[in-house]
mmCIF file of C-alpha atoms in Angstrom:
data_model
loop_
_atom_site.group_PDB
_atom_site.id
_atom_site.type_symbol
_atom_site.label_atom_id
_atom_site.label_comp_id
_atom_site.label_asym_id
_atom_site.label_seq_id
_atom_site.Cartn_x
_atom_site.Cartn_y
_atom_site.Cartn_z
ATOM 1 C CA GLU B 15 103.940 215.722 157.878
ATOM 2 C CA VAL B 16 102.238 212.995 160.093
ATOM 3 C CA GLN B 17 101.608 209.844 157.983
ATOM 4 C CA LEU B 18 100.006 206.580 158.953
ATOM 5 C CA VAL B 19 99.964 203.892 156.494
ATOM 6 C CA GLU B 20 98.070 200.619 157.185
ATOM 7 C CA SER B 21 98.686 197.290 155.703
ATOM 8 C CA GLY B 22 97.857 193.666 156.201
ATOM 9 C CA GLY B 23 94.121 193.572 155.463
ATOM 10 C CA GLY B 24 92.390 191.218 153.227
ATOM 11 C CA LEU B 25 90.088 188.194 153.031
ATOM 12 C CA VAL B 26 89.946 185.732 155.829
ATOM 13 C CA GLN B 27 87.652 182.788 156.702
ATOM 14 C CA PRO B 28 85.614 182.811 160.010
ATOM 15 C CA GLY B 29 87.656 181.692 162.812
ATOM 16 C CA GLY B 30 90.865 182.830 161.054
ATOM 17 C CA SER B 31 93.571 185.276 162.004
ATOM 18 C CA LEU B 32 94.988 188.309 160.483
ATOM 19 C CA LYS B 33 97.687 190.838 161.584
ATOM 20 C CA LEU B 34 97.469 194.590 160.543
ATOM 21 C CA SER B 35 100.293 196.918 160.599
ATOM 22 C CA CYS B 36 100.460 200.691 160.646
ATOM 23 C CA ALA B 37 103.738 202.462 159.573
ATOM 24 C CA ALA B 38 104.029 205.961 161.242
ATOM 25 C CA SER B 39 106.175 208.778 160.201
ATOM 26 C CA GLY B 40 106.610 212.558 160.481
ATOM 27 C CA PHE B 41 106.339 212.510 164.244
ATOM 28 C CA THR B 42 107.824 211.031 167.375
ATOM 29 C CA PHE B 43 106.002 207.740 167.350
ATOM 30 C CA SER B 44 107.005 206.776 171.013
ATOM 31 C CA GLY B 45 105.390 209.894 172.465
ATOM 32 C CA TYR B 46 101.868 209.023 171.574
ATOM 33 C CA TRP B 47 99.062 206.649 172.429
ATOM 34 C CA MET B 48 97.779 204.918 169.420
ATOM 35 C CA HIS B 49 94.601 203.570 168.456
ATOM 36 C CA TRP B 50 92.700 201.225 166.072
ATOM 37 C CA VAL B 51 89.217 202.309 165.025
ATOM 38 C CA ARG B 52 87.049 200.218 162.488
ATOM 39 C CA GLN B 53 84.161 201.132 160.108
ATOM 40 C CA ALA B 54 81.680 198.105 158.938
ATOM 41 C CA PRO B 55 80.451 198.774 155.304
ATOM 42 C CA GLY B 56 77.873 201.438 155.322
ATOM 43 C CA LYS B 57 78.104 201.916 159.171
ATOM 44 C CA GLY B 58 79.585 204.326 161.632
ATOM 45 C CA LEU B 59 82.848 204.425 163.366
ATOM 46 C CA PHE B 60 83.700 202.092 166.257
ATOM 47 C CA TRP B 61 86.697 202.311 168.640
ATOM 48 C CA VAL B 62 88.560 198.993 168.764
ATOM 49 C CA SER B 63 91.646 199.305 170.947
ATOM 50 C CA ARG B 64 94.351 201.780 172.357
ATOM 51 C CA ILE B 65 97.934 201.366 173.509
ATOM 52 C CA ASP B 66 99.942 203.659 175.606
ATOM 53 C CA THR B 67 103.370 205.102 174.613
ATOM 54 C CA ASP B 68 105.551 202.214 175.782
ATOM 55 C CA GLY B 69 103.088 199.410 175.174
ATOM 56 C CA SER B 70 102.597 198.663 178.786
ATOM 57 C CA SER B 71 98.935 199.431 178.892
ATOM 58 C CA THR B 72 96.120 198.315 176.369
ATOM 59 C CA THR B 73 92.472 198.436 176.480
ATOM 60 C CA TYR B 74 89.856 197.052 174.026
ATOM 61 C CA ALA B 75 86.261 197.338 173.176
ATOM 62 C CA ASP B 76 84.144 194.602 174.869
ATOM 63 C CA SER B 77 83.387 192.865 171.405
ATOM 64 C CA VAL B 78 87.066 192.154 170.679
ATOM 65 C CA LYS B 79 88.712 191.744 174.023
ATOM 66 C CA GLY B 80 90.242 188.103 174.346
ATOM 67 C CA ARG B 81 90.386 187.973 170.459
ATOM 68 C CA PHE B 82 92.423 191.131 169.356
ATOM 69 C CA THR B 83 95.780 192.153 170.627
ATOM 70 C CA ILE B 84 97.307 195.642 170.061
ATOM 71 C CA SER B 85 100.970 196.115 170.217
ATOM 72 C CA ARG B 86 103.765 198.438 169.013
ATOM 73 C CA ASP B 87 107.390 198.477 168.102
ATOM 74 C CA ASN B 88 108.677 201.974 168.752
ATOM 75 C CA ALA B 89 112.129 201.052 167.253
ATOM 76 C CA LYS B 90 110.224 200.435 163.872
ATOM 77 C CA ASN B 91 107.571 203.107 164.322
ATOM 78 C CA THR B 92 104.962 200.388 163.763
ATOM 79 C CA LEU B 93 101.552 199.762 165.290
ATOM 80 C CA TYR B 94 100.038 196.233 165.148
ATOM 81 C CA LEU B 95 96.648 194.672 165.603
ATOM 82 C CA GLN B 96 96.618 190.814 165.939
ATOM 83 C CA MET B 97 93.114 189.591 165.105
ATOM 84 C CA ASN B 98 92.196 186.009 166.060
ATOM 85 C CA SER B 99 88.875 184.060 166.001
ATOM 86 C CA LEU B 100 87.714 186.514 163.391
ATOM 87 C CA ARG B 101 83.852 186.753 162.868
ATOM 88 C CA ALA B 102 81.734 188.064 159.918
ATOM 89 C CA GLU B 103 80.974 191.188 162.257
ATOM 90 C CA ASP B 104 84.623 192.117 162.303
ATOM 91 C CA THR B 105 84.319 192.951 158.474
ATOM 92 C CA ALA B 106 85.326 196.603 158.365
ATOM 93 C CA VAL B 107 87.879 199.123 157.294
ATOM 94 C CA TYR B 108 90.383 199.345 160.041
ATOM 95 C CA TYR B 109 91.907 202.906 160.695
ATOM 96 C CA CYS B 110 95.092 203.324 162.563
ATOM 97 C CA VAL B 111 94.850 206.626 164.558
ATOM 98 C CA ARG B 112 97.116 208.746 166.595
ATOM 99 C CA GLY B 113 95.885 209.836 170.004
ATOM 100 C CA GLY B 114 95.866 213.440 170.773
ATOM 101 C CA HIS B 115 98.095 214.531 173.583
ATOM 102 C CA GLY B 116 96.478 213.932 176.997
ATOM 103 C CA LEU B 117 93.137 214.990 175.783
ATOM 104 C CA ASN B 118 91.491 211.733 175.062
ATOM 105 C CA TYR B 119 90.721 212.276 171.347
ATOM 106 C CA PHE B 120 92.012 211.181 167.899
ATOM 107 C CA ASP B 121 94.058 213.633 165.892
ATOM 108 C CA TYR B 122 95.548 211.943 162.839
ATOM 109 C CA TRP B 123 94.025 209.004 160.812
ATOM 110 C CA GLY B 124 95.354 206.657 158.348
ATOM 111 C CA GLN B 125 93.650 205.787 155.144
ATOM 112 C CA GLY B 126 92.500 202.379 156.526
ATOM 113 C CA THR B 127 92.901 198.808 155.337
ATOM 114 C CA PRO B 128 89.869 196.627 154.483
ATOM 115 C CA VAL B 129 89.173 193.366 156.500
ATOM 116 C CA THR B 130 86.530 190.940 155.119
ATOM 117 C CA VAL B 131 85.667 187.850 157.097
ATOM 118 C CA SER B 132 83.740 185.418 154.838
ATOM 119 C CA SER B 133 83.693 181.834 153.755
ATOM 120 C CA GLN F 24 75.445 199.741 178.084
ATOM 121 C CA THR F 25 76.099 203.459 177.197
ATOM 122 C CA VAL F 26 74.719 204.646 173.998
ATOM 123 C CA VAL F 27 75.995 207.850 172.402
ATOM 124 C CA THR F 28 73.113 209.535 170.321
ATOM 125 C CA GLN F 29 73.259 211.795 167.322
ATOM 126 C CA GLU F 30 70.613 212.924 164.939
ATOM 127 C CA PRO F 31 70.668 210.505 161.915
ATOM 128 C CA SER F 32 70.224 213.290 159.446
ATOM 129 C CA PHE F 33 70.030 216.956 159.257
ATOM 130 C CA SER F 34 69.792 219.400 156.421
ATOM 131 C CA VAL F 35 70.999 223.065 156.149
ATOM 132 C CA SER F 36 70.764 225.700 153.340
ATOM 133 C CA PRO F 37 73.997 227.169 152.010
ATOM 134 C CA GLY F 38 75.083 230.014 154.220
ATOM 135 C CA GLY F 39 72.849 228.769 156.958
ATOM 136 C CA THR F 40 73.689 227.685 160.538
ATOM 137 C CA VAL F 41 73.220 224.135 161.834
ATOM 138 C CA THR F 42 73.951 222.655 165.433
ATOM 139 C CA LEU F 43 74.352 218.783 165.633
ATOM 140 C CA THR F 44 74.307 217.282 168.876
ATOM 141 C CA CYS F 45 75.803 214.411 170.841
ATOM 142 C CA GLY F 46 74.071 212.903 173.895
ATOM 143 C CA LEU F 47 73.960 210.043 176.219
ATOM 144 C CA SER F 48 71.204 207.408 176.544
ATOM 145 C CA SER F 49 71.476 207.972 180.227
ATOM 146 C CA GLY F 50 72.833 211.083 181.763
ATOM 147 C CA SER F 51 74.324 214.342 180.514
ATOM 148 C CA VAL F 52 77.381 214.975 178.573
ATOM 149 C CA SER F 53 79.881 217.338 180.244
ATOM 150 C CA THR F 54 83.423 218.512 179.445
ATOM 151 C CA SER F 55 84.668 215.519 181.492
ATOM 152 C CA TYR F 56 83.791 213.315 178.656
ATOM 153 C CA TYR F 57 86.197 215.272 176.437
ATOM 154 C CA PRO F 58 83.687 215.280 173.495
ATOM 155 C CA SER F 59 85.315 215.499 170.038
ATOM 156 C CA TRP F 60 83.912 215.748 166.477
ATOM 157 C CA TYR F 61 84.981 214.073 163.225
ATOM 158 C CA GLN F 62 83.942 214.776 159.488
ATOM 159 C CA GLN F 63 83.927 212.018 156.951
ATOM 160 C CA THR F 64 83.098 212.182 153.246
ATOM 161 C CA PRO F 65 82.356 208.857 151.414
ATOM 162 C CA GLY F 66 85.426 206.936 150.630
ATOM 163 C CA GLN F 67 87.605 208.962 152.816
ATOM 164 C CA ALA F 68 89.222 208.696 156.315
ATOM 165 C CA PRO F 69 87.703 210.831 159.101
ATOM 166 C CA ARG F 70 89.159 214.252 159.694
ATOM 167 C CA THR F 71 89.337 215.776 163.129
ATOM 168 C CA LEU F 72 87.292 218.977 163.644
ATOM 169 C CA ILE F 73 86.968 219.555 167.331
ATOM 170 C CA TYR F 74 88.495 218.109 170.441
ATOM 171 C CA ASN F 75 88.076 218.736 174.225
ATOM 172 C CA THR F 76 84.616 220.136 173.546
ATOM 173 C CA ASN F 77 85.578 223.367 171.947
ATOM 174 C CA THR F 78 89.126 223.304 170.548
ATOM 175 C CA ARG F 79 89.516 223.352 166.747
ATOM 176 C CA SER F 80 91.942 221.175 165.292
ATOM 177 C CA SER F 81 94.827 222.645 163.083
ATOM 178 C CA GLY F 82 93.546 223.996 159.809
ATOM 179 C CA VAL F 83 89.886 223.670 160.565
ATOM 180 C CA PRO F 84 87.904 226.977 159.602
ATOM 181 C CA ASP F 85 86.396 228.990 162.567
ATOM 182 C CA ARG F 86 82.996 228.458 161.175
ATOM 183 C CA PHE F 87 83.072 225.071 162.997
ATOM 184 C CA SER F 88 82.552 225.430 166.772
ATOM 185 C CA GLY F 89 82.052 223.128 169.697
ATOM 186 C CA SER F 90 80.128 223.542 172.914
ATOM 187 C CA ILE F 91 77.955 222.050 175.687
ATOM 188 C CA LEU F 92 74.393 222.899 175.131
ATOM 189 C CA GLY F 93 72.185 221.802 177.840
ATOM 190 C CA ASN F 94 72.920 218.142 178.554
ATOM 191 C CA LYS F 95 74.587 217.578 175.166
ATOM 192 C CA ALA F 96 77.877 218.286 173.278
ATOM 193 C CA ALA F 97 77.127 220.342 170.100
ATOM 194 C CA LEU F 98 78.793 221.103 166.913
ATOM 195 C CA THR F 99 77.766 224.248 165.242
ATOM 196 C CA ILE F 100 78.698 225.102 161.612
ATOM 197 C CA THR F 101 78.056 228.782 160.633
ATOM 198 C CA GLY F 102 77.762 229.868 156.996
ATOM 199 C CA ALA F 103 77.412 226.236 155.758
ATOM 200 C CA GLN F 104 79.088 225.536 152.507
ATOM 201 C CA ALA F 105 78.500 222.759 149.787
ATOM 202 C CA ASP F 106 81.521 220.819 150.925
ATOM 203 C CA ASP F 107 80.333 220.732 154.466
ATOM 204 C CA GLU F 108 77.935 218.001 153.200
ATOM 205 C CA SER F 109 79.416 215.072 155.175
ATOM 206 C CA HIS F 110 78.920 212.523 157.883
ATOM 207 C CA TYR F 111 79.776 213.931 161.307
ATOM 208 C CA TYR F 112 80.565 211.672 164.329
ATOM 209 C CA CYS F 113 81.130 212.590 167.830
ATOM 210 C CA VAL F 114 82.898 210.499 170.374
ATOM 211 C CA LEU F 115 83.020 210.508 174.194
ATOM 212 C CA TYR F 116 85.660 209.270 176.499
ATOM 213 C CA MET F 117 84.059 206.967 178.988
ATOM 214 C CA GLY F 118 86.973 206.764 181.343
ATOM 215 C CA SER F 119 89.358 203.891 182.245
ATOM 216 C CA GLY F 120 88.288 200.332 181.829
ATOM 217 C CA LEU F 121 86.573 198.586 178.784
ATOM 218 C CA SER F 122 85.267 200.530 175.877
ATOM 219 C CA ASN F 123 86.858 203.736 176.718
ATOM 220 C CA TRP F 124 85.761 205.632 173.817
ATOM 221 C CA VAL F 125 82.281 205.376 172.335
ATOM 222 C CA PHE F 126 81.197 206.909 169.111
ATOM 223 C CA GLY F 127 77.765 208.111 168.223
ATOM 224 C CA GLY F 128 76.018 206.704 165.181
ATOM 225 C CA GLY F 129 76.882 209.732 163.087
ATOM 226 C CA THR F 130 74.693 212.555 161.482
ATOM 227 C CA LYS F 131 74.428 212.806 157.507
ATOM 228 C CA LEU F 132 74.448 216.474 156.870
ATOM 229 C CA THR F 133 72.950 217.602 153.663
ATOM 230 C CA VAL F 134 73.532 221.073 152.316
ATOM 231 C CA LEU F 135 70.838 222.227 149.895
#
């Protein structure tokens, strides 16, 4: 069974940093692109970032580029999101999501970890 | 900036059929955008329903179907049930570069 378990969320002050982790199990982690998708309170879904299978290629949404860094450790079956220079508008539940094979969609979702940026 | 459009809300009677759409603020949606659809109930993670325009994800009942209708992607629910009352989101793949995937704002479906 595919499982994605996020951790690392919490309360952080504006301008601060936080690093999210996502532990993957039940599939060959190194064989899949991975994504972070977030959802602000009461709002819709928003794609944040994607990383390819070996971490050599990453892309970001405009609003987080230069502040967030996605990475992965295939030996530990873990996905990361380093978030710097956090803003109030980054407040959201952050979901770790597995990419569907070759067809540019999202197939399995974690339960999410909440991030609150507030003073 | 590309905006993906969805109806903010829709209602359907139990047993009825409803079609939700996913469009672009400028241009037409085609299969090249790999439209996919996700269902989310309050407090839960999204669930994948449809990908690659019309392929049902594993375990999704066949009363959910995807298509291209005119210049939009569409999700049709046939024989709506009470537990179909959820938010539905589409996402389009915009290609390589920044903001590769763009979600629509979601449709709140009420079954009553």
